[in-house]
Amino acid sequence: MKKILIINILFLCNCIFGQGLLDERIRQISNKKRSVYLDRGIFHNGGPKHSATLKAVRHSYTKKLGYERVVFDFNTKETPRIYGNINGLQKKLYLDFFKTTVGNNIASFGKSIYVDSLNFFPIDKDSLSVELVFKKKVSVDIFSLENPGRLVIDVKN
C-alpha cells in the first residue's frame, strides 16, 4: 500500500512541476474588458454551475486596435464555469467549459490572423475542452459578457 502511495505522489509531483503550474498566478476572469494582456497563467471565472451549449465561435481582426477578437457564444444568459491556461511557450490556450456541450451548428472558424487551429475535445456529456493553437507567441486579454453569455478573448502580438 505504501509503495502505491509513494509512486502516485512521485507521478503527481512530476506532472505538476513538468507543466510549471506551481509558478503560475491564478486570475479571475473579469466581466468587462480590462486591457490586461497575459502570455501565461491560469484563469477561471468561478461561474455558475448551470448547463450550457456552445452555439458559435467567431472572430474578427481590428487593425486600428491591434488585436483579433475571438468570441465563444453560449445559449445561456451567463457563461458556464470556465477554467483555462495560457501557455506562451507552447503557443496554446487551453479552455475547460464545465456542464457544456457543443452545438450541432458550429460553423468553420475561418481564416485567422493569430489562431492556427481550434480543437474541440468533448470529454464527457458535461465537459468540453477547447485548445486554441496560435501561429506565433501572443498575449491575451480574457473577459466575459452576459445576455447572452459570451467569453471574449482579445489576442495580440
PDB file of C-alpha atoms in Angstrom:
ATOM      1  CA  MET A   1       0.000   0.000   0.000  1.00  0.00           C
ATOM      2  CA  LYS A   2       2.813   2.400   0.898  1.00  0.00           C
ATOM      3  CA  LYS A   3       4.583   1.635  -2.396  1.00  0.00           C
ATOM      4  CA  ILE A   4       1.489   2.591  -4.396  1.00  0.00           C
ATOM      5  CA  LEU A   5       1.096   5.822  -2.420  1.00  0.00           C
ATOM      6  CA  ILE A   6       4.743   6.770  -2.973  1.00  0.00           C
ATOM      7  CA  ILE A   7       4.521   6.007  -6.703  1.00  0.00           C
ATOM      8  CA  ASN A   8       1.358   8.145  -7.002  1.00  0.00           C
ATOM      9  CA  ILE A   9       2.973  11.051  -5.150  1.00  0.00           C
ATOM     10  CA  LEU A  10       6.067  10.901  -7.362  1.00  0.00           C
ATOM     11  CA  PHE A  11       3.925  10.768 -10.515  1.00  0.00           C
ATOM     12  CA  LEU A  12       1.750  13.723  -9.447  1.00  0.00           C
ATOM     13  CA  CYS A  13       4.770  15.812  -8.468  1.00  0.00           C
ATOM     14  CA  ASN A  14       6.306  15.165 -11.869  1.00  0.00           C
ATOM     15  CA  CYS A  15       3.085  16.268 -13.630  1.00  0.00           C
ATOM     16  CA  ILE A  16       2.741  19.452 -11.577  1.00  0.00           C
ATOM     17  CA  PHE A  17       6.371  20.517 -11.853  1.00  0.00           C
ATOM     18  CA  GLY A  18       6.604  19.422 -15.508  1.00  0.00           C
ATOM     19  CA  GLN A  19       3.823  21.817 -16.517  1.00  0.00           C
ATOM     20  CA  GLY A  20       5.155  24.616 -14.310  1.00  0.00           C
ATOM     21  CA  LEU A  21       1.687  25.214 -12.835  1.00  0.00           C
ATOM     22  CA  LEU A  22       3.016  25.956  -9.345  1.00  0.00           C
ATOM     23  CA  ASP A  23       4.735  29.093 -10.658  1.00  0.00           C
ATOM     24  CA  GLU A  24       1.563  30.492 -12.216  1.00  0.00           C
ATOM     25  CA  ARG A  25      -0.709  33.085 -10.707  1.00  0.00           C
ATOM     26  CA  ILE A  26      -4.410  32.197 -10.776  1.00  0.00           C
ATOM     27  CA  ARG A  27      -6.559  35.064 -12.049  1.00  0.00           C
ATOM     28  CA  GLN A  28     -10.301  35.666 -12.018  1.00  0.00           C
ATOM     29  CA  ILE A  29     -11.875  36.392 -15.405  1.00  0.00           C
ATOM     30  CA  SER A  30     -13.353  39.898 -15.398  1.00  0.00           C
ATOM     31  CA  ASN A  31     -16.849  40.741 -16.617  1.00  0.00           C
ATOM     32  CA  LYS A  32     -15.502  43.718 -18.583  1.00  0.00           C
ATOM     33  CA  LYS A  33     -12.526  44.491 -20.811  1.00  0.00           C
ATOM     34  CA  ARG A  34      -9.508  45.481 -18.744  1.00  0.00           C
ATOM     35  CA  SER A  35      -6.783  45.545 -21.443  1.00  0.00           C
ATOM     36  CA  VAL A  36      -4.507  43.427 -19.253  1.00  0.00           C
ATOM     37  CA  TYR A  37      -2.741  41.114 -21.700  1.00  0.00           C
ATOM     38  CA  LEU A  38      -1.077  37.927 -20.470  1.00  0.00           C
ATOM     39  CA  ASP A  39       1.144  35.421 -22.246  1.00  0.00           C
ATOM     40  CA  ARG A  40       0.996  32.813 -19.494  1.00  0.00           C
ATOM     41  CA  GLY A  41      -1.093  31.933 -16.490  1.00  0.00           C
ATOM     42  CA  ILE A  42      -4.138  30.185 -15.112  1.00  0.00           C
ATOM     43  CA  PHE A  43      -7.580  31.766 -15.030  1.00  0.00           C
ATOM     44  CA  HIS A  44     -11.163  30.940 -14.074  1.00  0.00           C
ATOM     45  CA  ASN A  45     -14.496  32.679 -13.739  1.00  0.00           C
ATOM     46  CA  GLY A  46     -15.907  30.923 -10.683  1.00  0.00           C
ATOM     47  CA  GLY A  47     -19.075  30.949 -12.745  1.00  0.00           C
ATOM     48  CA  PRO A  48     -22.416  29.353 -12.052  1.00  0.00           C
ATOM     49  CA  LYS A  49     -22.920  25.605 -12.210  1.00  0.00           C
ATOM     50  CA  HIS A  50     -25.539  25.574 -14.937  1.00  0.00           C
ATOM     51  CA  SER A  51     -25.712  23.657 -18.180  1.00  0.00           C
ATOM     52  CA  ALA A  52     -24.856  25.459 -21.415  1.00  0.00           C
ATOM     53  CA  THR A  53     -24.358  24.808 -25.095  1.00  0.00           C
ATOM     54  CA  LEU A  54     -21.594  26.413 -27.133  1.00  0.00           C
ATOM     55  CA  LYS A  55     -23.500  27.868 -30.096  1.00  0.00           C
ATOM     56  CA  ALA A  56     -20.705  29.515 -32.065  1.00  0.00           C
ATOM     57  CA  VAL A  57     -17.089  30.623 -32.120  1.00  0.00           C
ATOM     58  CA  ARG A  58     -16.421  33.730 -34.153  1.00  0.00           C
ATOM     59  CA  HIS A  59     -13.534  36.130 -34.662  1.00  0.00           C
ATOM     60  CA  SER A  60     -12.674  39.484 -36.158  1.00  0.00           C
ATOM     61  CA  TYR A  61      -9.484  41.483 -36.580  1.00  0.00           C
ATOM     62  CA  THR A  62      -9.263  45.223 -35.998  1.00  0.00           C
ATOM     63  CA  LYS A  63      -6.025  46.629 -37.380  1.00  0.00           C
ATOM     64  CA  LYS A  64      -6.617  50.042 -35.763  1.00  0.00           C
ATOM     65  CA  LEU A  65      -6.900  48.477 -32.282  1.00  0.00           C
ATOM     66  CA  GLY A  66      -4.155  45.936 -32.988  1.00  0.00           C
ATOM     67  CA  TYR A  67      -5.893  42.795 -31.798  1.00  0.00           C
ATOM     68  CA  GLU A  68      -8.033  39.933 -33.011  1.00  0.00           C
ATOM     69  CA  ARG A  69     -11.165  39.186 -31.012  1.00  0.00           C
ATOM     70  CA  VAL A  70     -12.271  35.563 -30.563  1.00  0.00           C
ATOM     71  CA  VAL A  71     -15.765  35.125 -29.078  1.00  0.00           C
ATOM     72  CA  PHE A  72     -17.373  31.959 -27.701  1.00  0.00           C
ATOM     73  CA  ASP A  73     -21.182  32.323 -27.788  1.00  0.00           C
ATOM     74  CA  PHE A  74     -23.351  30.311 -25.387  1.00  0.00           C
ATOM     75  CA  ASN A  75     -27.100  29.692 -25.307  1.00  0.00           C
ATOM     76  CA  THR A  76     -27.391  30.929 -21.715  1.00  0.00           C
ATOM     77  CA  LYS A  77     -27.624  34.310 -20.023  1.00  0.00           C
ATOM     78  CA  GLU A  78     -24.220  33.822 -18.353  1.00  0.00           C
ATOM     79  CA  THR A  79     -21.091  31.946 -19.333  1.00  0.00           C
ATOM     80  CA  PRO A  80     -20.688  28.486 -17.826  1.00  0.00           C
ATOM     81  CA  ARG A  81     -17.966  27.716 -15.313  1.00  0.00           C
ATOM     82  CA  ILE A  82     -14.601  28.152 -17.063  1.00  0.00           C
ATOM     83  CA  TYR A  83     -11.058  27.127 -16.229  1.00  0.00           C
ATOM     84  CA  GLY A  84      -8.132  27.863 -18.517  1.00  0.00           C
ATOM     85  CA  ASN A  85      -4.402  28.132 -19.034  1.00  0.00           C
ATOM     86  CA  ILE A  86      -2.430  30.258 -21.472  1.00  0.00           C
ATOM     87  CA  ASN A  87       0.965  28.768 -22.271  1.00  0.00           C
ATOM     88  CA  GLY A  88       3.093  31.220 -24.231  1.00  0.00           C
ATOM     89  CA  LEU A  89       5.970  28.789 -24.714  1.00  0.00           C
ATOM     90  CA  GLN A  90       3.722  26.227 -26.400  1.00  0.00           C
ATOM     91  CA  LYS A  91       1.714  28.989 -28.150  1.00  0.00           C
ATOM     92  CA  LYS A  92      -1.538  27.472 -26.845  1.00  0.00           C
ATOM     93  CA  LEU A  93      -4.589  28.459 -24.853  1.00  0.00           C
ATOM     94  CA  TYR A  94      -6.473  25.678 -23.087  1.00  0.00           C
ATOM     95  CA  LEU A  95     -10.097  26.164 -22.004  1.00  0.00           C
ATOM     96  CA  ASP A  96     -12.372  23.878 -19.998  1.00  0.00           C
ATOM     97  CA  PHE A  97     -16.108  24.620 -20.031  1.00  0.00           C
ATOM     98  CA  PHE A  98     -17.989  22.717 -17.337  1.00  0.00           C
ATOM     99  CA  LYS A  99     -21.505  21.347 -17.910  1.00  0.00           C
ATOM    100  CA  THR A 100     -21.169  22.448 -21.540  1.00  0.00           C
ATOM    101  CA  THR A 101     -21.824  20.676 -24.817  1.00  0.00           C
ATOM    102  CA  VAL A 102     -21.001  21.638 -28.401  1.00  0.00           C
ATOM    103  CA  GLY A 103     -23.941  22.743 -30.530  1.00  0.00           C
ATOM    104  CA  ASN A 104     -24.690  20.917 -33.762  1.00  0.00           C
ATOM    105  CA  ASN A 105     -24.427  24.003 -35.970  1.00  0.00           C
ATOM    106  CA  ILE A 106     -20.935  25.293 -35.149  1.00  0.00           C
ATOM    107  CA  ALA A 107     -19.556  26.508 -38.458  1.00  0.00           C
ATOM    108  CA  SER A 108     -15.987  26.638 -39.677  1.00  0.00           C
ATOM    109  CA  PHE A 109     -13.811  29.091 -37.776  1.00  0.00           C
ATOM    110  CA  GLY A 110     -12.363  30.530 -40.966  1.00  0.00           C
ATOM    111  CA  LYS A 111      -9.007  32.229 -41.568  1.00  0.00           C
ATOM    112  CA  SER A 112      -7.450  33.967 -38.586  1.00  0.00           C
ATOM    113  CA  ILE A 113      -4.548  36.375 -38.127  1.00  0.00           C
ATOM    114  CA  TYR A 114      -3.283  34.726 -34.912  1.00  0.00           C
ATOM    115  CA  VAL A 115      -5.152  31.420 -34.441  1.00  0.00           C
ATOM    116  CA  ASP A 116      -3.673  28.464 -36.319  1.00  0.00           C
ATOM    117  CA  SER A 117      -6.258  25.912 -35.177  1.00  0.00           C
ATOM    118  CA  LEU A 118      -9.200  25.496 -32.832  1.00  0.00           C
ATOM    119  CA  ASN A 119      -9.683  21.987 -31.447  1.00  0.00           C
ATOM    120  CA  PHE A 120     -12.684  20.662 -29.502  1.00  0.00           C
ATOM    121  CA  PHE A 121     -12.438  17.768 -27.068  1.00  0.00           C
ATOM    122  CA  PRO A 122     -15.811  16.758 -25.595  1.00  0.00           C
ATOM    123  CA  ILE A 123     -14.518  14.938 -22.501  1.00  0.00           C
ATOM    124  CA  ASP A 124     -17.905  13.594 -21.469  1.00  0.00           C
ATOM    125  CA  LYS A 125     -21.507  14.721 -21.752  1.00  0.00           C
ATOM    126  CA  ASP A 126     -20.906  17.553 -19.281  1.00  0.00           C
ATOM    127  CA  SER A 127     -17.410  18.816 -20.072  1.00  0.00           C
ATOM    128  CA  LEU A 128     -15.885  20.461 -23.097  1.00  0.00           C
ATOM    129  CA  SER A 129     -12.188  21.199 -23.517  1.00  0.00           C
ATOM    130  CA  VAL A 130     -11.010  23.566 -26.230  1.00  0.00           C
ATOM    131  CA  GLU A 131      -7.465  24.166 -27.438  1.00  0.00           C
ATOM    132  CA  LEU A 132      -6.513  27.282 -29.380  1.00  0.00           C
ATOM    133  CA  VAL A 133      -3.165  26.891 -31.137  1.00  0.00           C
ATOM    134  CA  PHE A 134      -1.565  30.179 -32.131  1.00  0.00           C
ATOM    135  CA  LYS A 135       0.657  30.857 -35.138  1.00  0.00           C
ATOM    136  CA  LYS A 136       3.167  32.761 -33.006  1.00  0.00           C
ATOM    137  CA  LYS A 137       3.684  33.849 -29.420  1.00  0.00           C
ATOM    138  CA  VAL A 138       0.797  36.094 -28.380  1.00  0.00           C
ATOM    139  CA  SER A 139      -0.748  37.793 -25.354  1.00  0.00           C
ATOM    140  CA  VAL A 140      -4.438  37.598 -24.487  1.00  0.00           C
ATOM    141  CA  ASP A 141      -6.988  39.661 -22.584  1.00  0.00           C
ATOM    142  CA  ILE A 142      -9.867  37.442 -21.435  1.00  0.00           C
ATOM    143  CA  PHE A 143     -13.241  38.610 -20.162  1.00  0.00           C
ATOM    144  CA  SER A 144     -16.866  37.532 -20.175  1.00  0.00           C
ATOM    145  CA  LEU A 145     -20.109  39.256 -21.111  1.00  0.00           C
ATOM    146  CA  GLU A 146     -23.755  38.492 -20.264  1.00  0.00           C
ATOM    147  CA  ASN A 147     -27.128  38.485 -22.049  1.00  0.00           C
ATOM    148  CA  PRO A 148     -26.231  36.251 -23.880  1.00  0.00           C
ATOM    149  CA  GLY A 149     -23.246  34.591 -22.210  1.00  0.00           C
ATOM    150  CA  ARG A 150     -20.001  35.126 -24.111  1.00  0.00           C
ATOM    151  CA  LEU A 151     -16.335  34.514 -23.435  1.00  0.00           C
ATOM    152  CA  VAL A 152     -14.199  37.107 -25.221  1.00  0.00           C
ATOM    153  CA  ILE A 153     -10.507  36.673 -25.930  1.00  0.00           C
ATOM    154  CA  ASP A 154      -8.570  39.574 -27.419  1.00  0.00           C
ATOM    155  CA  VAL A 155      -5.322  38.318 -28.990  1.00  0.00           C
ATOM    156  CA  LYS A 156      -2.336  40.481 -29.929  1.00  0.00           C
ATOM    157  CA  ASN A 157       1.380  40.182 -30.635  1.00  0.00           C
TER     158      ASN A 157
END
